Amino acid sequence: MSEVTLYTTNSCPYCVAAKNLLKAKGVEYTEINVQTSMEQRNIMMARSGRRTVPQIFIGDHHVGGFDDMALLERKGELNALLAG
Ligand SMILES: N[C@@H](CCC(=O)N[C@@H](CS)C(=O)NCC(=O)O)C(=O)O
């Protein structure tokens, strides 16, 4: 199983939706809150090229935001990515 990393902030509905999808699938994840850490926010933007949250990585693969992950799930492609 690949490591899943989510960059999040507080009070972010898309972050909650992303975490709920992963929890529903029984997938553990590491959450990095960028609300108060400019250093981590800069790392997130450098890794993803985006400034919105969440930004989701499976291993080193940049999935994107919640919408991108939900689309992969609907297409039946998320499990294979998670399996590594
Ligand atoms: N389509 C994106 C939407 C993400 C989004 O709009 N996130 C909000 C917080 S919930 C955000 O980062 N807003 C700040 C901004 O747009 O700069 C996704 O599904 O992740």
JSON list of N, CA, C and O and ligand atoms in Angstrom, two decimals, residues 12-14 52-54 65-67, ligand 1:
[
{"chain": "A", "resi": 12, "resn": "CYS", "atom": "N", "xyz": [-11.92, 23.25, 6.00]},
{"chain": "A", "resi": 12, "resn": "CYS", "atom": "CA", "xyz": [-11.86, 23.14, 4.54]},
{"chain": "A", "resi": 12, "resn": "CYS", "atom": "C", "xyz": [-12.74, 21.97, 4.12]},
{"chain": "A", "resi": 12, "resn": "CYS", "atom": "O", "xyz": [-12.39, 20.81, 4.34]},
{"chain": "A", "resi": 13, "resn": "PRO", "atom": "N", "xyz": [-13.91, 22.27, 3.52]},
{"chain": "A", "resi": 13, "resn": "PRO", "atom": "CA", "xyz": [-14.86, 21.19, 3.19]},
{"chain": "A", "resi": 13, "resn": "PRO", "atom": "C", "xyz": [-14.28, 20.15, 2.23]},
{"chain": "A", "resi": 13, "resn": "PRO", "atom": "O", "xyz": [-14.58, 18.96, 2.37]},
{"chain": "A", "resi": 14, "resn": "TYR", "atom": "N", "xyz": [-13.47, 20.58, 1.28]},
{"chain": "A", "resi": 14, "resn": "TYR", "atom": "CA", "xyz": [-12.88, 19.61, 0.35]},
{"chain": "A", "resi": 14, "resn": "TYR", "atom": "C", "xyz": [-11.87, 18.70, 1.07]},
{"chain": "A", "resi": 14, "resn": "TYR", "atom": "O", "xyz": [-11.71, 17.54, 0.69]},
{"chain": "A", "resi": 52, "resn": "THR", "atom": "N", "xyz": [-4.43, 25.54, -3.85]},
{"chain": "A", "resi": 52, "resn": "THR", "atom": "CA", "xyz": [-5.64, 25.16, -3.10]},
{"chain": "A", "resi": 52, "resn": "THR", "atom": "C", "xyz": [-5.37, 23.91, -2.27]},
{"chain": "A", "resi": 52, "resn": "THR", "atom": "O", "xyz": [-4.45, 23.14, -2.56]},
{"chain": "A", "resi": 53, "resn": "VAL", "atom": "N", "xyz": [-6.19, 23.72, -1.24]},
{"chain": "A", "resi": 53, "resn": "VAL", "atom": "CA", "xyz": [-6.16, 22.50, -0.45]},
{"chain": "A", "resi": 53, "resn": "VAL", "atom": "C", "xyz": [-7.48, 21.76, -0.62]},
{"chain": "A", "resi": 53, "resn": "VAL", "atom": "O", "xyz": [-8.50, 22.41, -0.87]},
{"chain": "A", "resi": 54, "resn": "PRO", "atom": "N", "xyz": [-7.52, 20.45, -0.51]},
{"chain": "A", "resi": 54, "resn": "PRO", "atom": "CA", "xyz": [-6.36, 19.62, -0.22]},
{"chain": "A", "resi": 54, "resn": "PRO", "atom": "C", "xyz": [-5.51, 19.39, -1.46]},
{"chain": "A", "resi": 54, "resn": "PRO", "atom": "O", "xyz": [-5.99, 19.56, -2.59]},
{"chain": "A", "resi": 65, "resn": "GLY", "atom": "N", "xyz": [-6.60, 17.47, -6.15]},
{"chain": "A", "resi": 65, "resn": "GLY", "atom": "CA", "xyz": [-7.50, 17.80, -5.05]},
{"chain": "A", "resi": 65, "resn": "GLY", "atom": "C", "xyz": [-8.53, 16.71, -4.85]},
{"chain": "A", "resi": 65, "resn": "GLY", "atom": "O", "xyz": [-8.43, 15.61, -5.42]},
{"chain": "A", "resi": 66, "resn": "PHE", "atom": "N", "xyz": [-9.55, 17.04, -4.04]},
{"chain": "A", "resi": 66, "resn": "PHE", "atom": "CA", "xyz": [-10.61, 16.05, -3.78]},
{"chain": "A", "resi": 66, "resn": "PHE", "atom": "C", "xyz": [-11.31, 15.64, -5.07]},
{"chain": "A", "resi": 66, "resn": "PHE", "atom": "O", "xyz": [-11.56, 14.45, -5.30]},
{"chain": "A", "resi": 67, "resn": "ASP", "atom": "N", "xyz": [-11.66, 16.61, -5.91]},
{"chain": "A", "resi": 67, "resn": "ASP", "atom": "CA", "xyz": [-12.38, 16.28, -7.15]},
{"chain": "A", "resi": 67, "resn": "ASP", "atom": "C", "xyz": [-11.59, 15.28, -8.00]},
{"chain": "A", "resi": 67, "resn": "ASP", "atom": "O", "xyz": [-12.17, 14.36, -8.60]},
{"chain": "B", "resi": 1, "resn": "LIG", "atom": "N1", "xyz": [-11.58, 21.37, -6.85]},
{"chain": "B", "resi": 1, "resn": "LIG", "atom": "C1", "xyz": [-10.77, 21.51, -5.66]},
{"chain": "B", "resi": 1, "resn": "LIG", "atom": "C2", "xyz": [-11.31, 22.64, -4.80]},
{"chain": "B", "resi": 1, "resn": "LIG", "atom": "C3", "xyz": [-10.40, 22.97, -3.65]},
{"chain": "B", "resi": 1, "resn": "LIG", "atom": "C4", "xyz": [-10.77, 24.24, -2.97]},
{"chain": "B", "resi": 1, "resn": "LIG", "atom": "O1", "xyz": [-11.49, 25.12, -3.52]},
{"chain": "B", "resi": 1, "resn": "LIG", "atom": "N2", "xyz": [-10.29, 24.36, -1.74]},
{"chain": "B", "resi": 1, "resn": "LIG", "atom": "C5", "xyz": [-10.48, 25.56, -0.99]},
{"chain": "B", "resi": 1, "resn": "LIG", "atom": "C6", "xyz": [-10.58, 25.23, 0.49]},
{"chain": "B", "resi": 1, "resn": "LIG", "atom": "S1", "xyz": [-11.86, 24.03, 0.86]},
{"chain": "B", "resi": 1, "resn": "LIG", "atom": "C7", "xyz": [-9.30, 26.49, -1.15]},
{"chain": "B", "resi": 1, "resn": "LIG", "atom": "O2", "xyz": [-8.16, 26.06, -1.19]},
{"chain": "B", "resi": 1, "resn": "LIG", "atom": "N3", "xyz": [-9.58, 27.79, -1.27]},
{"chain": "B", "resi": 1, "resn": "LIG", "atom": "C8", "xyz": [-8.52, 28.79, -1.37]},
{"chain": "B", "resi": 1, "resn": "LIG", "atom": "C9", "xyz": [-8.27, 29.24, -2.78]},
{"chain": "B", "resi": 1, "resn": "LIG", "atom": "O3", "xyz": [-9.10, 28.93, -3.68]},
{"chain": "B", "resi": 1, "resn": "LIG", "atom": "O4", "xyz": [-7.24, 29.89, -3.00]},
{"chain": "B", "resi": 1, "resn": "LIG", "atom": "C10", "xyz": [-10.77, 20.17, -4.89]},
{"chain": "B", "resi": 1, "resn": "LIG", "atom": "O5", "xyz": [-11.65, 19.34, -5.17]},
{"chain": "B", "resi": 1, "resn": "LIG", "atom": "O6", "xyz": [-9.89, 19.95, -4.06]}
]
